[in-house]
XYZ file of C-alpha atoms in Angstrom:
374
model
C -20.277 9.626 7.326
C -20.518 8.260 10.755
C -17.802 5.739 11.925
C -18.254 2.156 10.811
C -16.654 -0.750 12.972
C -16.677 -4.634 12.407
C -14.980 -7.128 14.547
C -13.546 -6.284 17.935
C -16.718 -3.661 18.791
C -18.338 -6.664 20.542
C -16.753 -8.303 23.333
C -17.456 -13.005 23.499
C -18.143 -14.627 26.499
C -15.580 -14.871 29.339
C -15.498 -18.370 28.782
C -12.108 -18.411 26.332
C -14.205 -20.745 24.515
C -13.190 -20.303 20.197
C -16.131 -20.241 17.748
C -14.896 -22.518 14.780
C -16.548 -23.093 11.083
C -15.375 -25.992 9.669
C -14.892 -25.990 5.848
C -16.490 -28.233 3.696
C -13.613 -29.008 2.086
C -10.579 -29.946 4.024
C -7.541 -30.753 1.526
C -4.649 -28.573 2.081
C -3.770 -28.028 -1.214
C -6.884 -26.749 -2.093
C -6.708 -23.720 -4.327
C -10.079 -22.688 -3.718
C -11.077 -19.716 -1.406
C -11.628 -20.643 1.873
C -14.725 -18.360 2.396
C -15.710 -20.226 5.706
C -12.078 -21.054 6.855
C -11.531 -18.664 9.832
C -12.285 -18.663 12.712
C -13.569 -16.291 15.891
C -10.553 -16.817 18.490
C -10.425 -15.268 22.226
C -6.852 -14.718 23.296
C -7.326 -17.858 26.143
C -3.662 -18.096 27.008
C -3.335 -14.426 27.378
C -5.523 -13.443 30.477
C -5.927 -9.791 29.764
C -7.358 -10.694 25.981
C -10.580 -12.194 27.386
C -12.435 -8.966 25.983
C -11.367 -9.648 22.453
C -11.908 -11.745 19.904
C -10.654 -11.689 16.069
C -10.476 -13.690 12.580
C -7.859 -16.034 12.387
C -6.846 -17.780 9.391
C -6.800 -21.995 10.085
C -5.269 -23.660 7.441
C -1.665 -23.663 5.465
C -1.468 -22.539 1.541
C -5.009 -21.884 1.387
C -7.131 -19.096 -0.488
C -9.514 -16.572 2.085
C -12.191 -14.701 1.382
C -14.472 -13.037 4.158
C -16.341 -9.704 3.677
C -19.081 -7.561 5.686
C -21.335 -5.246 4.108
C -22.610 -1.845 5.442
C -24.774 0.699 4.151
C -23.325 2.264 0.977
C -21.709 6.155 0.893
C -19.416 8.009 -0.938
C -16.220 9.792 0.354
C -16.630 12.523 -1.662
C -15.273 15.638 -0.330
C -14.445 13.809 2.956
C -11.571 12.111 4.326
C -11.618 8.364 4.452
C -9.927 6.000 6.644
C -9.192 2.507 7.311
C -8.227 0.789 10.107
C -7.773 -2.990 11.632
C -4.843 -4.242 13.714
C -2.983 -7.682 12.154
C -1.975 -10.113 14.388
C 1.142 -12.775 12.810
C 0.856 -15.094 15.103
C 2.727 -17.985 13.358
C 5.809 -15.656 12.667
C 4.412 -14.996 8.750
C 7.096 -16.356 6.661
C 4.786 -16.079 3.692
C 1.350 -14.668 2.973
C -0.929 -11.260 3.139
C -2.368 -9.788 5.958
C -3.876 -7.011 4.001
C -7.827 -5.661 3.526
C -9.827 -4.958 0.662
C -12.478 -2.167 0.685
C -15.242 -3.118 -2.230
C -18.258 -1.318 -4.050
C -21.819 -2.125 -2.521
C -22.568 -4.624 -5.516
C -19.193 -6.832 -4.716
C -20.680 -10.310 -5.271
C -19.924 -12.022 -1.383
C -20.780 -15.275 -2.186
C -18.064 -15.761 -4.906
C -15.318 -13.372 -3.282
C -12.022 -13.919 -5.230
C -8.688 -11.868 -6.621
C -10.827 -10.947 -9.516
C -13.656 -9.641 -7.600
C -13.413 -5.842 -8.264
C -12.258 -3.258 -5.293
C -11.738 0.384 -4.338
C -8.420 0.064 -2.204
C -5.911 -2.815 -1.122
C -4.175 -1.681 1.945
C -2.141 -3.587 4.827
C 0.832 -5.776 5.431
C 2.134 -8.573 2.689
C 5.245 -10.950 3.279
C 6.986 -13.408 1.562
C 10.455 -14.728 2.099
C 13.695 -11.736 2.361
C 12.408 -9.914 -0.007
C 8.691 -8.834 0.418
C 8.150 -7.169 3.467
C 5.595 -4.213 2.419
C 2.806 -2.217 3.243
C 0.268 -2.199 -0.006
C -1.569 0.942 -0.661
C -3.360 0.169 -4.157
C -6.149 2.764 -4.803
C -8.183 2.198 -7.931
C -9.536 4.524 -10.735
C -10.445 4.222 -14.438
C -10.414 0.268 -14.561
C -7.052 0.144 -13.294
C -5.124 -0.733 -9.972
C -2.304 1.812 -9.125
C -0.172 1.289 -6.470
C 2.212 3.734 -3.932
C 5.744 4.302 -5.617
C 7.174 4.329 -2.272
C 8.945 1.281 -0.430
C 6.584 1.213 2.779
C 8.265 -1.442 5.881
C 5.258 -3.609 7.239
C 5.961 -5.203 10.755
C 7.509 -9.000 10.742
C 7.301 -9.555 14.895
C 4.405 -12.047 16.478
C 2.933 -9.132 17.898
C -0.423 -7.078 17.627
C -0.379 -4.580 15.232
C -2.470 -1.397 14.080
C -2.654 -0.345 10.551
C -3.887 3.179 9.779
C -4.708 4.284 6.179
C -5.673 7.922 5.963
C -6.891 9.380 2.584
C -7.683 13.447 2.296
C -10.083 15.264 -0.330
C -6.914 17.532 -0.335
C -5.093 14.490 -2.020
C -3.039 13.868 0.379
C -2.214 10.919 2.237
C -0.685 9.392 5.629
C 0.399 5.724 6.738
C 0.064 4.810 10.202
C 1.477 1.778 12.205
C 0.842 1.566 15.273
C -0.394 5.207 15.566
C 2.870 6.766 14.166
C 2.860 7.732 10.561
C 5.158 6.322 8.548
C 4.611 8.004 5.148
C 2.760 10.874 3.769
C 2.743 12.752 0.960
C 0.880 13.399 -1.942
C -1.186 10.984 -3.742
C -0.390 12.926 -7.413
C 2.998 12.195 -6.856
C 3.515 9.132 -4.850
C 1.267 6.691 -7.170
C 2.364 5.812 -10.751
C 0.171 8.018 -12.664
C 1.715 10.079 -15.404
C 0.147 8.309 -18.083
C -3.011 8.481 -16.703
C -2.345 12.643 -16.156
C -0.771 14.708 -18.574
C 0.763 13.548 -22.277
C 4.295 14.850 -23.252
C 4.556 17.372 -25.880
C 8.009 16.126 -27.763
C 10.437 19.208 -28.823
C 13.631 18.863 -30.461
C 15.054 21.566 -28.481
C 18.311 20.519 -26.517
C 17.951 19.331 -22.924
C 20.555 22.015 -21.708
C 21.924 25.472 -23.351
C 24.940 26.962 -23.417
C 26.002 29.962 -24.502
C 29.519 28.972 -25.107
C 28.630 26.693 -27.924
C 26.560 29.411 -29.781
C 28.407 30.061 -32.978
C 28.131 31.570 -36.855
C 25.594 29.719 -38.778
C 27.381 27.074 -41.067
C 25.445 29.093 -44.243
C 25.673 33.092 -43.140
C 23.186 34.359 -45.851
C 24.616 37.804 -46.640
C 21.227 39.133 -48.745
C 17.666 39.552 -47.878
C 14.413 40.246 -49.377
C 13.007 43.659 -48.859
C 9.856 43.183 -47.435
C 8.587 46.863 -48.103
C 9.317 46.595 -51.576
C 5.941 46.299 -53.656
C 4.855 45.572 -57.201
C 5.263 48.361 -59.738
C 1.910 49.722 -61.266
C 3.544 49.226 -64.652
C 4.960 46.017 -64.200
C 3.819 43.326 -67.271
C 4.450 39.987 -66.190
C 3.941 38.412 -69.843
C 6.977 40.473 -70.624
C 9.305 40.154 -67.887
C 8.437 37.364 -65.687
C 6.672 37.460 -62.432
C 7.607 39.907 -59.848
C 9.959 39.423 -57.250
C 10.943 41.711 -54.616
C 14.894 43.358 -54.641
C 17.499 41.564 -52.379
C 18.818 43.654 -49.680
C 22.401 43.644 -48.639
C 23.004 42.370 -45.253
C 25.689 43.722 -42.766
C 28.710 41.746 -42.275
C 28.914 39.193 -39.798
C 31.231 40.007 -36.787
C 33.072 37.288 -35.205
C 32.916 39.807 -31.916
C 29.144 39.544 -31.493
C 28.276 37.801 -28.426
C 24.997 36.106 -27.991
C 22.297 37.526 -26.270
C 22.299 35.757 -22.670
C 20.800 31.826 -23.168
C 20.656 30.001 -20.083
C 22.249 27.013 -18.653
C 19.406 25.374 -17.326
C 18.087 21.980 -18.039
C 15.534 22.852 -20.174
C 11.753 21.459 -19.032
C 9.686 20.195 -21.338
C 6.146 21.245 -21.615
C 3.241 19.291 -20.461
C -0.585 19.062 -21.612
C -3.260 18.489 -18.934
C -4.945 15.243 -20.826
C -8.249 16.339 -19.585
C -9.976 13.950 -21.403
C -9.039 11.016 -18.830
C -8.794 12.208 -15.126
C -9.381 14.817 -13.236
C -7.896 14.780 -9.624
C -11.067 14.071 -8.035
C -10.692 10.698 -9.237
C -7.454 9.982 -7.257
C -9.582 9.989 -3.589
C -13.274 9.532 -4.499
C -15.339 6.365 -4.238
C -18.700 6.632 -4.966
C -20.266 3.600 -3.874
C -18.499 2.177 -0.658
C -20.143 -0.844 0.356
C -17.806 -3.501 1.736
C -14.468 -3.883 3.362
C -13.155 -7.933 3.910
C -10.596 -10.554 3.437
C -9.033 -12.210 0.178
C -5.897 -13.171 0.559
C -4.019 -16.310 0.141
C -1.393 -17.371 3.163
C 1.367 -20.299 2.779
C 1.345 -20.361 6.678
C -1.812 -19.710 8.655
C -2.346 -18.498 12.193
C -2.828 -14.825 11.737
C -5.483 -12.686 13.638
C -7.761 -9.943 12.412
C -9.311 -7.361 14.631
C -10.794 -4.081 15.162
C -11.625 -3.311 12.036
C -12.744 0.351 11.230
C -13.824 2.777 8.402
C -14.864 6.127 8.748
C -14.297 9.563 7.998
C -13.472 11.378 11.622
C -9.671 11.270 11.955
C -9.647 11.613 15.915
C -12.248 8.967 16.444
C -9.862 6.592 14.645
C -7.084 7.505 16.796
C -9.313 7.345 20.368
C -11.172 4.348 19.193
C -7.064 2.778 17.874
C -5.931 3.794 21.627
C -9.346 1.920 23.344
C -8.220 -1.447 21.100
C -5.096 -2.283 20.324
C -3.495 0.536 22.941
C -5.032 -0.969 25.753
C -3.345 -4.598 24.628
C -0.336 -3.893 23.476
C 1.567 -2.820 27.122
C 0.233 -6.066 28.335
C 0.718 -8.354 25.582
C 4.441 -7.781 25.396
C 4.483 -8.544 29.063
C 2.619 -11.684 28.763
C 4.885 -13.111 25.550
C 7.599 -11.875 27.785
C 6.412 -14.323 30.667
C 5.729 -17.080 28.629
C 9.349 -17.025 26.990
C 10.718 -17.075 30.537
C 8.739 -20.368 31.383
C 9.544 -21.832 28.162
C 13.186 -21.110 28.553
C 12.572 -22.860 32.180
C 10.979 -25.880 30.711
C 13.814 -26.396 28.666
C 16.256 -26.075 31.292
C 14.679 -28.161 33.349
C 14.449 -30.976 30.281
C 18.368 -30.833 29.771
C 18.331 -31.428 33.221
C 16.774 -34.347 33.619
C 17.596 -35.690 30.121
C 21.484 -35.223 31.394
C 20.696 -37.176 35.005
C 18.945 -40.063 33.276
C 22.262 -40.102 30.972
C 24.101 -40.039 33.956
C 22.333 -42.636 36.073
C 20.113 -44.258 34.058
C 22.577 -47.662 33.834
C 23.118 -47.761 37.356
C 19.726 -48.101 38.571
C 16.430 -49.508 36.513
C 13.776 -47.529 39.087
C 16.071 -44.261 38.791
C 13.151 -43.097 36.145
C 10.464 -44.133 39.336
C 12.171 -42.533 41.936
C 13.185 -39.133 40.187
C 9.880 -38.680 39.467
C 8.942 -39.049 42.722
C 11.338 -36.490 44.566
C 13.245 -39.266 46.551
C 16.830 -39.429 45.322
């Protein structure tokens, strides 16, 4: 499958000019998906950003929906990953900044939560609580999601997001380019239902020899199995044949039982083959889609860079020639502009505290401070 990218593959225009569709519907309460709501942004007060440009979401408590379709494949026997970089701009108290990969025959003109999907993967916050990474792979008409609590990122910064799913079921996290979680995807998603059915046993959990004791009925006879039927035996006379009783040796409080372990005993399982195999945990057939739907309380965050494909190292040289190459000086930049903010400010107090000072004294103090000539 060769490497599919959408979004930050094309450089805009030096110009820092921001390419904006307008929605036909502009009430901010509306719950309707806001399909034509984002907007192409260039990073103009960041000078090293010219070269990029992303999806940012425009409006507060609104639906989005935005999706790009490629030629179909299937991941069959390959390994699949996804990748974008998420931008929170507005300091995300509350909303997703996740993506949705979809079947070829996803319906893009009515793209909505119901709208069917292969994965859900990327950030989600809302409030204290929800601060997650969603990893929701689909099989057999149902959404199953990791069992694992995986920290998203809550700064204003740039961020890259790395899913990486394996034929050998395995799977990796990545933020940033550093995993975060791996494992298997057997174990780490909720599917024992879907997997194996129980077989129920009234056997105790855990055995122990010491409470092995006589049987509350010691039966002291026994029928003699090697006993058979006289030749001359008439049934109309004497009754139907039974065979002698045997007597039994006595019980001895000394016997010990033969050695029972302690263990906690594990109950066996049945392969429901009937339902899933494991090739169903990793394979999508009919890949056709990857976009937006997500709702946001606040707005202002930027997509970019997005990236599907099945080459593990181009995903990491092609994450390093995006987001590595903005990151060093995009820290430095918010680190500048919080300096001449906290300089503003200063400066503010300042004057707000002279014109307290002097501003009775003399009505053209505002006129000549302004002017340099006290």
């Amino acid at each position: 499958m060769p490497p599919t990218t959408q979004g930050g593959s094309n450089p805009p225009s030096q110009s820092g000019r921001s390419r904006t569709f307008q929605p036909d519907d502009d009430k901010e309460n509306d719950k309707t998906p806001a399909r034509s709501q984002v907007r192409h942004v260039t990073y103009e007060r960041r000078e090293p950003y010219f070269l990029f440009k992303g999806l940012q979401t425009t409006q507060n408590g609104r639906f989005y929906a935005i999706s790009a379709r490629f030629k179909p494949f299937s991941n069959k026997g390959k390994t699949l990953i996804i990748q974008y970089t998420v931008k929170h701009e507005q300091k995300m108290d509350c909303g997703g900044g996740y993506v949705k990969v979809f079947p070829a025959d996803v319906d893009q003109k009515n793209l909505n939560g119901k709208s069917p999907y292969y994965i859900m993967f990327g950030p989600d916050i809302c409030g204290f609580d929800i601060k997650k990474v969603h990893v929701i792979l689909h099989f057999k008409n149902q959404y199953h999601s990791n069992k694992k609590s995986i920290k998203c990122k809550v700064d204003a910064f740039t961020h890259l997001y790395t899913l990486v799913l394996r034929p050998d079921l395995t799977y990796e996290v990545k933020i940033d380019g550093q995993s975060i979680e791996s494992g298997s995807i057997e174990y780490d998603w909720h599917l024992a239902s879907l997997k194996t059915a129980e077989k129920a046993s009234a056997e105790a959990k855990e055995w122990n020899e010491a409470t092995d004791a006589k049987a509350q009925e010691w039966e002291k006879h026994f029928l003699d199995a090697s006993a058979s039927k006289p030749s001359d035996w008439n049934s109309e006379l004497e009754g139907d044949w039974q065979a002698p009783m045997l007597q039994k040796p006595p019980y001895q409080d000394g016997l010990k039982p033969e050695g029972i372990a302690k263990d906690v005993w594990l109950h066996q399982k049945m392969k429901n083959t009937n339902y899933l195999t494991e090739y169903d945990l990793s394979e999508f057939e009919n890949i056709g889609a990857i976009g937006l739907e997500l709702w946001q309380v606040r707005s202002g965050t930027i997509f970019d860079n997005f990236l599907i494909t099945d080459d593990e190292e181009y995903a990491d040289n092609f994450g390093k020639a995006t987001w590595g190459e903005t990151k060093g000086p995009e820290r430095e930049m918010d680190d500048i502009q919080a300096k001449e903010e906290v300089k503003k400010a200063r400066e503010e107090d300042e004057e707000e505290m002279l014109m307290r000072r002097f501003g009775g004294q003399d009505k053209n103090f505002n006129r000549f401070h302004r002017r340099n000539e006290l």
